[in-house]
mmCIF file of C-alpha atoms in Angstrom:
data_model
loop_
_atom_site.group_PDB
_atom_site.id
_atom_site.type_symbol
_atom_site.label_atom_id
_atom_site.label_comp_id
_atom_site.label_asym_id
_atom_site.label_seq_id
_atom_site.Cartn_x
_atom_site.Cartn_y
_atom_site.Cartn_z
ATOM 1 C CA MET A 1 -71.696 41.670 76.687
ATOM 2 C CA THR A 2 -74.710 39.752 77.831
ATOM 3 C CA ALA A 3 -75.174 38.409 81.320
ATOM 4 C CA THR A 4 -74.718 34.896 80.054
ATOM 5 C CA GLU A 5 -71.431 35.699 78.447
ATOM 6 C CA LYS A 6 -70.328 37.532 81.550
ATOM 7 C CA ARG A 7 -71.079 34.539 83.712
ATOM 8 C CA ALA A 8 -69.267 32.279 81.270
ATOM 9 C CA LEU A 9 -66.229 34.577 81.334
ATOM 10 C CA GLU A 10 -66.166 34.635 85.133
ATOM 11 C CA SER A 11 -66.496 30.877 85.223
ATOM 12 C CA THR A 12 -63.621 30.539 82.783
ATOM 13 C CA GLN A 13 -61.466 32.948 84.756
ATOM 14 C CA LYS A 14 -62.218 31.035 87.925
ATOM 15 C CA ASP A 15 -61.288 27.757 86.270
ATOM 16 C CA LEU A 16 -58.084 29.364 84.985
ATOM 17 C CA ALA A 17 -57.228 30.577 88.489
ATOM 18 C CA ASP A 18 -57.875 27.107 89.855
ATOM 19 C CA CYS A 19 -55.636 25.600 87.181
ATOM 20 C CA ARG A 20 -52.866 28.038 87.983
ATOM 21 C CA LYS A 21 -53.213 27.258 91.666
ATOM 22 C CA ARG A 22 -53.011 23.523 91.009
ATOM 23 C CA ILE A 23 -50.005 24.046 88.706
ATOM 24 C CA PHE A 24 -48.250 25.974 91.458
ATOM 25 C CA GLU A 25 -49.070 23.255 93.970
ATOM 26 C CA TYR A 26 -47.843 20.566 91.574
ATOM 27 C CA SER A 27 -44.617 22.512 90.992
ATOM 28 C CA ALA A 28 -44.076 22.802 94.727
ATOM 29 C CA GLN A 29 -44.742 19.080 95.128
ATOM 30 C CA GLU A 30 -42.346 18.336 92.265
ATOM 31 C CA ASP A 31 -39.605 20.424 93.905
ATOM 32 C CA GLN A 32 -40.233 18.653 97.182
ATOM 33 C CA LEU A 33 -39.988 15.263 95.456
ATOM 34 C CA VAL A 34 -36.728 16.282 93.752
ATOM 35 C CA VAL A 35 -35.288 17.272 97.124
ATOM 36 C CA GLU A 36 -36.465 14.024 98.679
ATOM 37 C CA LYS A 37 -35.018 12.089 95.728
ATOM 38 C CA ALA A 38 -31.649 13.805 96.205
ATOM 39 C CA ARG A 39 -31.762 13.013 99.902
ATOM 40 C CA SER A 40 -32.586 9.382 99.074
ATOM 41 C CA VAL A 41 -29.663 9.213 96.616
ATOM 42 C CA LEU A 42 -27.276 10.606 99.241
ATOM 43 C CA LYS A 43 -28.644 8.217 101.820
ATOM 44 C CA HIS A 44 -28.323 5.327 99.359
ATOM 45 C CA LYS A 45 -24.727 6.335 98.605
ATOM 46 C CA GLU A 46 -23.968 6.508 102.320
ATOM 47 C CA GLN A 47 -25.518 3.080 102.847
ATOM 48 C CA LEU A 48 -23.441 1.660 99.962
ATOM 49 C CA SER A 49 -20.270 3.058 101.549
ATOM 50 C CA ARG A 50 -21.221 1.479 104.856
ATOM 51 C CA ILE A 51 -21.940 -1.817 103.112
ATOM 52 C CA ARG A 52 -18.511 -1.725 101.421
ATOM 53 C CA ASP A 53 -16.827 -0.934 104.736
ATOM 54 C CA ALA A 54 -18.723 -3.735 106.417
ATOM 55 C CA HIS A 55 -17.807 -6.145 103.612
ATOM 56 C CA GLN A 56 -14.141 -5.106 103.832
ATOM 57 C CA ALA A 57 -14.229 -5.593 107.599
ATOM 58 C CA LEU A 58 -15.820 -9.005 107.058
ATOM 59 C CA LEU A 59 -13.041 -10.000 104.648
ATOM 60 C CA GLU A 60 -10.388 -8.852 107.115
ATOM 61 C CA VAL A 61 -12.043 -10.827 109.898
ATOM 62 C CA GLN A 62 -12.217 -13.911 107.666
ATOM 63 C CA ILE A 63 -8.523 -13.534 106.783
ATOM 64 C CA ARG A 64 -7.628 -13.163 110.449
ATOM 65 C CA LEU A 65 -9.740 -16.221 111.203
ATOM 66 C CA ILE A 66 -7.864 -18.246 108.566
ATOM 67 C CA GLU A 67 -4.526 -17.019 109.921
ATOM 68 C CA ALA A 68 -5.587 -17.831 113.460
ATOM 69 C CA GLN A 69 -6.706 -21.317 112.410
ATOM 70 C CA SER A 70 -3.365 -21.824 110.660
ATOM 71 C CA ASP A 71 -1.510 -20.611 113.755
ATOM 72 C CA VAL A 72 -3.561 -22.937 115.930
ATOM 73 C CA LYS A 73 -2.774 -25.862 113.645
ATOM 74 C CA GLY A 74 0.923 -25.007 113.666
ATOM 75 C CA LEU A 75 0.928 -24.646 117.450
ATOM 76 C CA GLU A 76 -0.877 -27.973 117.802
ATOM 77 C CA GLU A 77 1.749 -29.666 115.618
ATOM 78 C CA GLN A 78 4.536 -27.940 117.538
ATOM 79 C CA ASN A 79 2.928 -28.970 120.817
ATOM 80 C CA ALA A 80 2.695 -32.570 119.589
ATOM 81 C CA ASN A 81 6.380 -32.516 118.652
ATOM 82 C CA ILE A 82 7.287 -31.066 122.038
ATOM 83 C CA LYS A 83 5.211 -33.737 123.762
ATOM 84 C CA GLN A 84 6.938 -36.426 121.726
ATOM 85 C CA GLN A 85 10.358 -34.989 122.573
ATOM 86 C CA LEU A 86 9.348 -34.773 126.239
ATOM 87 C CA ASP A 87 8.279 -38.421 126.240
ATOM 88 C CA GLU A 88 11.544 -39.401 124.558
ATOM 89 C CA LYS A 89 13.573 -37.457 127.125
ATOM 90 C CA LYS A 90 11.594 -39.055 129.952
ATOM 91 C CA ALA A 91 12.353 -42.472 128.472
ATOM 92 C CA GLU A 92 16.032 -41.532 128.196
ATOM 93 C CA ILE A 93 16.056 -40.398 131.835
ATOM 94 C CA THR A 94 14.439 -43.644 132.915
ATOM 95 C CA SER A 95 16.954 -45.642 130.880
ATOM 96 C CA ALA A 96 19.819 -43.599 132.326
ATOM 97 C CA ARG A 97 18.555 -44.171 135.849
ATOM 98 C CA ASN A 98 18.315 -47.907 135.245
ATOM 99 C CA GLU A 99 21.819 -47.902 133.767
ATOM 100 C CA MET A 100 23.058 -45.924 136.767
ATOM 101 C CA GLU A 101 21.559 -48.468 139.156
ATOM 102 C CA LYS A 102 23.229 -51.282 137.231
ATOM 103 C CA MET A 103 26.555 -49.462 137.333
ATOM 104 C CA LYS A 104 26.162 -48.841 141.067
ATOM 105 C CA ALA A 105 25.510 -52.535 141.621
ATOM 106 C CA ALA A 106 28.490 -53.471 139.430
ATOM 107 C CA ALA A 107 30.673 -50.963 141.296
ATOM 108 C CA THR A 108 29.618 -52.444 144.625
ATOM 109 C CA VAL A 109 30.460 -55.950 143.441
ATOM 110 C CA ALA A 110 33.786 -54.748 142.003
ATOM 111 C CA ARG A 111 34.700 -52.968 145.240
ATOM 112 C CA LYS A 112 33.881 -56.104 147.198
ATOM 113 C CA LYS A 113 36.139 -58.142 144.914
ATOM 114 C CA VAL A 114 38.933 -55.568 145.273
ATOM 115 C CA MET A 115 38.715 -55.667 149.050
ATOM 116 C CA GLU A 116 38.834 -59.458 148.960
ATOM 117 C CA ALA A 117 41.846 -59.328 146.606
ATOM 118 C CA ILE A 118 43.934 -56.957 148.703
ATOM 119 C CA GLY A 119 43.295 -59.046 151.767
ATOM 120 C CA ASP A 120 44.960 -57.838 154.931
ATOM 121 C CA GLY A 121 47.031 -55.173 153.109
ATOM 122 C CA GLY A 122 44.196 -52.726 153.392
ATOM 123 C CA GLU A 123 44.486 -49.227 152.018
ATOM 124 C CA GLU A 124 48.278 -49.422 151.509
ATOM 125 C CA ARG A 125 47.977 -52.330 149.087
ATOM 126 C CA LEU A 126 45.106 -50.571 147.306
ATOM 127 C CA ALA A 127 47.232 -47.436 146.879
ATOM 128 C CA TYR A 128 50.091 -49.585 145.489
ATOM 129 C CA LEU A 129 47.809 -51.242 142.953
ATOM 130 C CA ASN A 130 46.365 -47.868 141.895
ATOM 131 C CA ALA A 131 49.897 -46.558 141.357
ATOM 132 C CA LEU A 132 50.657 -49.535 139.106
ATOM 133 C CA VAL A 133 47.549 -48.915 137.037
ATOM 134 C CA GLY A 134 47.986 -45.129 136.712
ATOM 135 C CA ASP A 135 46.055 -43.702 133.717
ATOM 136 C CA LYS A 136 45.712 -47.066 131.974
ATOM 137 C CA THR A 137 42.341 -48.272 130.822
ATOM 138 C CA THR A 138 40.907 -51.725 131.391
ATOM 139 C CA GLU A 139 41.923 -52.717 127.864
ATOM 140 C CA ASP A 140 45.510 -51.577 128.498
ATOM 141 C CA VAL A 141 45.726 -53.640 131.688
ATOM 142 C CA ASP A 142 44.306 -56.689 129.899
ATOM 143 C CA HIS A 143 46.897 -56.310 127.115
ATOM 144 C CA GLU A 144 49.741 -56.095 129.618
ATOM 145 C CA ILE A 145 48.468 -59.159 131.451
ATOM 146 C CA GLY A 146 48.319 -61.043 128.153
ATOM 147 C CA ALA A 147 51.866 -59.951 127.248
ATOM 148 C CA GLU A 148 53.253 -61.018 130.624
ATOM 149 C CA SER A 149 51.447 -64.341 130.358
ATOM 150 C CA THR A 150 53.045 -64.912 126.948
ATOM 151 C CA LYS A 151 56.476 -64.156 128.412
ATOM 152 C CA LEU A 152 55.892 -66.671 131.204
ATOM 153 C CA GLU A 153 54.930 -69.325 128.675
ATOM 154 C CA LEU A 154 58.150 -68.650 126.723
ATOM 155 C CA ILE A 155 60.329 -68.790 129.833
ATOM 156 C CA HIS A 156 58.998 -72.091 131.183
ATOM 157 C CA GLY A 157 59.840 -75.065 128.974
ATOM 158 C CA VAL A 158 60.247 -73.074 125.745
ATOM 159 C CA ASP A 159 61.962 -74.566 122.696
ATOM 160 C CA PRO A 160 65.432 -72.953 122.139
ATOM 161 C CA ALA A 161 64.671 -72.584 118.416
ATOM 162 C CA ILE A 162 61.507 -70.660 119.203
ATOM 163 C CA LEU A 163 63.410 -68.469 121.643
ATOM 164 C CA ARG A 164 66.052 -67.704 118.988
ATOM 165 C CA GLN A 165 63.288 -66.933 116.499
ATOM 166 C CA TYR A 166 61.667 -64.627 119.029
ATOM 167 C CA GLU A 167 64.937 -62.816 119.688
ATOM 168 C CA LYS A 168 65.573 -62.468 115.931
ATOM 169 C CA ARG A 169 62.129 -61.018 115.363
ATOM 170 C CA ALA A 170 62.593 -58.647 118.284
ATOM 171 C CA GLN A 171 65.873 -57.475 116.737
ATOM 172 C CA ASP A 172 64.209 -57.136 113.317
ATOM 173 C CA ILE A 173 61.452 -55.075 114.877
ATOM 174 C CA GLU A 174 64.018 -52.834 116.546
ATOM 175 C CA ASP A 175 65.935 -52.397 113.259
ATOM 176 C CA LEU A 176 62.777 -51.652 111.292
ATOM 177 C CA THR A 177 61.663 -49.183 113.944
ATOM 178 C CA ARG A 178 65.002 -47.384 113.717
ATOM 179 C CA LYS A 179 64.810 -47.326 109.888
ATOM 180 C CA LYS A 180 61.266 -46.015 110.102
ATOM 181 C CA GLU A 181 62.394 -43.172 112.354
ATOM 182 C CA GLU A 182 65.256 -42.370 109.970
ATOM 183 C CA LEU A 183 62.906 -42.375 106.976
ATOM 184 C CA ASN A 184 60.430 -40.159 108.835
ATOM 185 C CA ALA A 185 63.247 -37.726 109.620
ATOM 186 C CA LYS A 186 64.285 -37.708 105.934
ATOM 187 C CA LEU A 187 60.667 -37.241 104.891
ATOM 188 C CA GLU A 188 60.286 -34.248 107.189
ATOM 189 C CA SER A 189 63.527 -32.825 105.795
ATOM 190 C CA TYR A 190 62.304 -33.309 102.210
ATOM 191 C CA VAL A 191 58.947 -31.723 103.047
ATOM 192 C CA ARG A 192 60.673 -28.695 104.566
ATOM 193 C CA ARG A 193 62.945 -28.449 101.526
ATOM 194 C CA ILE A 194 60.007 -28.704 99.118
ATOM 195 C CA THR A 195 58.161 -26.038 101.095
ATOM 196 C CA GLN A 196 61.176 -23.725 100.954
ATOM 197 C CA ILE A 197 61.571 -24.238 97.199
ATOM 198 C CA MET A 198 57.835 -23.704 96.600
ATOM 199 C CA GLU A 199 57.936 -20.478 98.594
ATOM 200 C CA GLN A 200 60.606 -19.270 96.175
ATOM 201 C CA TRP A 201 59.126 -20.191 92.786
ATOM 202 C CA GLU A 202 55.355 -20.524 93.351
ATOM 203 C CA PRO A 203 54.745 -16.745 93.738
ATOM 204 C CA GLY A 204 56.716 -16.206 90.532
ATOM 205 C CA VAL A 205 54.604 -18.783 88.690
ATOM 206 C CA ASP A 206 51.415 -17.191 90.020
ATOM 207 C CA GLY A 207 52.652 -13.786 88.873
ATOM 208 C CA VAL A 208 53.394 -15.012 85.343
ATOM 209 C CA ILE A 209 50.017 -16.768 85.095
ATOM 210 C CA GLY A 210 48.345 -13.592 86.356
ATOM 211 C CA LYS A 211 49.949 -11.503 83.606
ATOM 212 C CA ILE A 212 49.035 -14.080 80.956
ATOM 213 C CA ASN A 213 45.475 -14.119 82.292
ATOM 214 C CA ASP A 214 45.253 -10.308 82.131
ATOM 215 C CA ALA A 215 46.363 -10.256 78.483
ATOM 216 C CA PHE A 216 44.167 -13.249 77.578
ATOM 217 C CA SER A 217 41.088 -11.761 79.285
ATOM 218 C CA TYR A 218 41.681 -8.376 77.633
ATOM 219 C CA ASN A 219 41.818 -9.978 74.168
ATOM 220 C CA PHE A 220 38.458 -11.664 74.782
ATOM 221 C CA GLU A 221 36.898 -8.485 76.172
ATOM 222 C CA GLN A 222 37.691 -6.720 72.901
ATOM 223 C CA ILE A 223 35.450 -9.184 71.014
ATOM 224 C CA ASN A 224 32.669 -9.059 73.666
ATOM 225 C CA CYS A 225 33.548 -12.498 75.037
ATOM 226 C CA ALA A 226 35.270 -13.728 78.193
ATOM 227 C CA GLY A 227 38.384 -15.781 78.870
ATOM 228 C CA GLU A 228 40.441 -16.846 81.870
ATOM 229 C CA VAL A 229 43.801 -18.535 82.376
ATOM 230 C CA SER A 230 44.611 -20.183 85.718
ATOM 231 C CA ILE A 231 46.847 -22.899 87.102
ATOM 232 C CA HIS A 232 45.557 -26.147 88.560
ATOM 233 C CA LYS A 233 47.544 -27.087 91.645
ATOM 234 C CA ASP A 234 47.771 -30.592 93.069
ATOM 235 C CA GLU A 235 49.769 -32.379 95.749
ATOM 236 C CA ASP A 236 51.413 -34.305 92.910
ATOM 237 C CA PHE A 237 53.451 -31.767 90.939
ATOM 238 C CA GLU A 238 53.029 -33.835 87.770
ATOM 239 C CA GLN A 239 49.308 -33.031 87.940
ATOM 240 C CA TRP A 240 49.857 -29.260 87.843
ATOM 241 C CA ALA A 241 48.444 -27.830 84.624
ATOM 242 C CA ILE A 242 47.391 -24.633 82.883
ATOM 243 C CA GLU A 243 43.597 -24.333 82.659
ATOM 244 C CA ILE A 244 42.006 -22.182 79.939
ATOM 245 C CA LYS A 245 38.331 -21.250 80.283
ATOM 246 C CA VAL A 246 36.356 -19.307 77.668
ATOM 247 C CA LYS A 247 32.837 -17.987 77.075
ATOM 248 C CA PHE A 248 31.610 -16.965 73.611
ATOM 249 C CA ARG A 249 27.920 -16.303 74.419
ATOM 250 C CA GLU A 250 26.201 -14.114 77.016
ATOM 251 C CA ASN A 251 23.935 -16.875 78.360
ATOM 252 C CA GLU A 252 26.862 -19.218 79.062
ATOM 253 C CA THR A 253 29.344 -19.557 81.906
ATOM 254 C CA LEU A 254 33.092 -19.945 81.587
ATOM 255 C CA GLN A 255 33.814 -23.450 80.275
ATOM 256 C CA GLN A 256 37.142 -25.265 80.107
ATOM 257 C CA LEU A 257 38.629 -25.239 76.615
ATOM 258 C CA ASN A 258 38.482 -28.705 75.037
ATOM 259 C CA GLN A 259 37.368 -30.441 71.862
ATOM 260 C CA HIS A 260 33.958 -31.409 73.266
ATOM 261 C CA ARG A 261 32.572 -28.030 74.404
ATOM 262 C CA GLN A 262 33.779 -25.527 71.782
ATOM 263 C CA SER A 263 33.679 -25.542 68.003
ATOM 264 C CA GLY A 264 36.811 -25.732 65.893
ATOM 265 C CA GLY A 265 36.714 -22.013 65.145
ATOM 266 C CA GLU A 266 36.267 -21.129 68.821
ATOM 267 C CA ARG A 267 39.177 -23.360 69.798
ATOM 268 C CA ALA A 268 41.318 -21.730 67.099
ATOM 269 C CA VAL A 269 40.461 -18.228 68.372
ATOM 270 C CA SER A 270 41.196 -19.267 71.967
ATOM 271 C CA THR A 271 44.523 -20.839 70.991
ATOM 272 C CA ILE A 272 45.591 -17.771 69.019
ATOM 273 C CA PHE A 273 44.656 -15.383 71.834
ATOM 274 C CA TYR A 274 46.545 -17.586 74.299
ATOM 275 C CA LEU A 275 49.644 -17.541 72.083
ATOM 276 C CA MET A 276 49.324 -13.775 71.742
ATOM 277 C CA ALA A 277 49.126 -13.485 75.549
ATOM 278 C CA LEU A 278 52.277 -15.611 75.825
ATOM 279 C CA GLN A 279 54.057 -13.479 73.239
ATOM 280 C CA SER A 280 53.256 -10.361 75.249
ATOM 281 C CA MET A 281 55.519 -11.811 77.962
ATOM 282 C CA ALA A 282 58.488 -12.336 75.619
ATOM 283 C CA GLN A 283 60.691 -9.693 74.002
ATOM 284 C CA ALA A 284 61.518 -10.275 70.321
ATOM 285 C CA PRO A 285 62.364 -7.932 67.411
ATOM 286 C CA PHE A 286 59.815 -9.580 65.118
ATOM 287 C CA ARG A 287 57.314 -12.416 65.010
ATOM 288 C CA VAL A 288 56.152 -14.580 62.098
ATOM 289 C CA VAL A 289 52.555 -15.832 62.006
ATOM 290 C CA ASP A 290 51.943 -18.445 59.298
ATOM 291 C CA GLU A 291 48.398 -19.157 58.025
ATOM 292 C CA ILE A 292 46.774 -18.250 61.334
ATOM 293 C CA ASN A 293 43.368 -17.878 59.683
ATOM 294 C CA GLN A 294 43.194 -21.313 58.080
ATOM 295 C CA GLY A 295 40.143 -23.353 59.100
ATOM 296 C CA MET A 296 38.308 -20.394 60.672
ATOM 297 C CA ASP A 297 34.809 -19.236 59.881
ATOM 298 C CA PRO A 298 34.564 -15.622 58.624
ATOM 299 C CA ARG A 299 33.313 -14.228 61.954
ATOM 300 C CA ASN A 300 36.204 -15.631 63.980
ATOM 301 C CA GLU A 301 38.701 -14.718 61.257
ATOM 302 C CA ARG A 302 37.579 -11.087 61.376
ATOM 303 C CA MET A 303 37.857 -10.968 65.173
ATOM 304 C CA VAL A 304 41.348 -12.470 65.185
ATOM 305 C CA HIS A 305 42.541 -10.253 62.334
ATOM 306 C CA GLU A 306 41.304 -7.122 64.127
ATOM 307 C CA ARG A 307 43.121 -8.081 67.350
ATOM 308 C CA MET A 308 46.287 -8.891 65.382
ATOM 309 C CA VAL A 309 46.181 -5.499 63.675
ATOM 310 C CA GLU A 310 45.584 -3.675 66.963
ATOM 311 C CA ILE A 311 48.486 -5.434 68.715
ATOM 312 C CA ALA A 312 50.940 -5.338 65.818
ATOM 313 C CA CYS A 313 50.384 -1.625 65.101
ATOM 314 C CA ARG A 314 50.997 -0.377 68.640
ATOM 315 C CA GLU A 315 53.919 1.862 69.477
ATOM 316 C CA HIS A 316 57.124 0.209 70.731
ATOM 317 C CA THR A 317 56.059 -3.357 69.924
ATOM 318 C CA SER A 318 57.543 -6.188 67.882
ATOM 319 C CA GLN A 319 57.203 -6.323 64.114
ATOM 320 C CA TYR A 320 54.738 -8.919 62.818
ATOM 321 C CA PHE A 321 54.909 -10.872 59.562
ATOM 322 C CA LEU A 322 51.494 -12.356 58.773
ATOM 323 C CA ILE A 323 51.710 -14.976 56.015
ATOM 324 C CA THR A 324 48.437 -16.223 54.522
ATOM 325 C CA PRO A 325 47.216 -17.475 51.130
ATOM 326 C CA LYS A 326 43.891 -15.612 51.394
ATOM 327 C CA LEU A 327 42.151 -12.766 53.206
ATOM 328 C CA LEU A 328 38.521 -11.750 53.625
ATOM 329 C CA THR A 329 37.227 -8.523 52.138
ATOM 330 C CA GLY A 330 36.376 -5.561 54.330
ATOM 331 C CA LEU A 331 39.005 -6.286 56.995
ATOM 332 C CA ARG A 332 40.477 -3.599 59.217
ATOM 333 C CA TYR A 333 43.837 -2.166 58.113
ATOM 334 C CA ASP A 334 46.160 0.398 59.652
ATOM 335 C CA GLU A 335 48.428 3.029 58.127
ATOM 336 C CA ARG A 336 51.411 1.290 59.733
ATOM 337 C CA MET A 337 50.646 -1.924 57.803
ATOM 338 C CA ARG A 338 52.228 -2.980 54.519
ATOM 339 C CA VAL A 339 50.673 -5.599 52.227
ATOM 340 C CA LEU A 340 53.134 -7.559 50.075
ATOM 341 C CA CYS A 341 51.715 -9.879 47.401
ATOM 342 C CA ILE A 342 54.138 -12.622 46.344
ATOM 343 C CA ALA A 343 53.596 -13.759 42.751
ATOM 344 C CA SER A 344 55.345 -16.952 41.663
ATOM 345 C CA GLY A 345 54.732 -20.047 39.575
ATOM 346 C CA GLU A 346 55.249 -21.534 36.137
ATOM 347 C CA HIS A 347 52.770 -19.142 34.529
ATOM 348 C CA MET A 348 54.631 -16.008 35.601
ATOM 349 C CA PRO A 349 55.709 -13.693 32.726
ATOM 350 C CA PRO A 350 59.419 -13.321 31.982
ATOM 351 C CA ALA A 351 61.517 -10.630 33.646
ATOM 352 C CA GLU A 352 61.268 -8.247 30.681
ATOM 353 C CA ASP A 353 57.463 -8.233 31.091
ATOM 354 C CA ALA A 354 57.639 -7.577 34.807
ATOM 355 C CA ARG A 355 55.620 -4.384 34.378
ATOM 356 C CA LYS A 356 52.583 -6.543 33.775
ATOM 357 C CA LEU A 357 52.741 -7.366 37.491
ATOM 358 C CA ASP A 358 53.135 -3.757 38.614
ATOM 359 C CA PHE A 359 50.330 -3.789 41.175
ATOM 360 C CA ALA A 360 50.441 -0.025 41.619
ATOM 361 C CA ASN A 361 49.830 0.361 37.890
ATOM 362 C CA LEU A 362 47.053 -2.229 38.038
ATOM 363 C CA VAL A 363 45.391 -0.267 40.846
ATOM 364 C CA ARG A 364 45.570 2.929 38.796
ATOM 365 C CA ILE A 365 44.016 1.149 35.819
ATOM 366 C CA GLN A 366 41.233 -0.208 38.037
ATOM 367 C CA ARG A 367 40.546 3.251 39.448
ATOM 368 C CA ARG A 368 40.309 4.723 35.933
ATOM 369 C CA LEU A 369 37.892 1.991 34.894
ATOM 370 C CA VAL A 370 35.725 2.604 37.944
ATOM 371 C CA ALA A 371 35.776 6.362 37.387
ATOM 372 C CA GLY A 372 34.865 5.906 33.728
ATOM 373 C CA ALA A 373 31.975 3.596 34.574
ATOM 374 C CA ALA A 374 30.639 6.163 37.036
#
């Protein structure tokens, strides 16, 4: 290796060492900058938290300021009302004081007149006059004075006919007063008698209505509706009446049963359930129900038929005969039920062909046809 090459190699190595040194310094600076950046991020985050806290505190202070301003306004209005009431009370006190002064002056004048009226009698005459007055008011005394004056006018120079008329009217007044007292006594006796009678039968009526209401309400509960039976009581017994209230929809309240609020089918269902509730109160070996489903829509007819089947097929109940020209399909039936189809008319076959109307045989034929088609 020549001297020139050697010097070039040394120079290159020196430059390489310098580069490595600078790289190391740059790496150290980079690490320092990363640390400072992290510190700045943490400091920035801390400052953001402080800013949020300060902003939250500012909002709270503003809210408190608004509340305080509202309280101040309310207190100012309340203070104004109190001032107004105070002024009104002061005016009332002033008016009362003025009225008191007037009454004092009037009392002084009245006392002076009284003393002048009793004259020399003094306190004894005053006590006598007070005893005559007693608890009477000024109006009572004036009325008595007027009555006595009228008597004096009748006594002095009165027409005999007028006097007789006066005496007759006085007697009539006495008779009418006596009759009034007798009628009042009879009225009190009648009222006591009515009260005694009501105490005997009203609890019984309430008990019967309560039982009817229980049965009626139960029937409606079974069809997811509501019903109520109550009695309207009035001072006039002729106005007493049975009130029936029903509800067929969840968003409704109990409404009185009438032709304006419920449909025809709903009224029919309500009437039937009411009759069934009444029948539950009466003992009978059997009951006949004729065409109960006429005029009903299918939904109501199904509900009524199901309740009829449930009630009629209970143990230890009356026998029911349900007569109807038609029935819906898919109705509920019970093993205790019997269905009798009455066939009559001019097109009926003669007696010798009665087998043609053997319904059991017809059912067997229908079953065979269905089985064959399957």
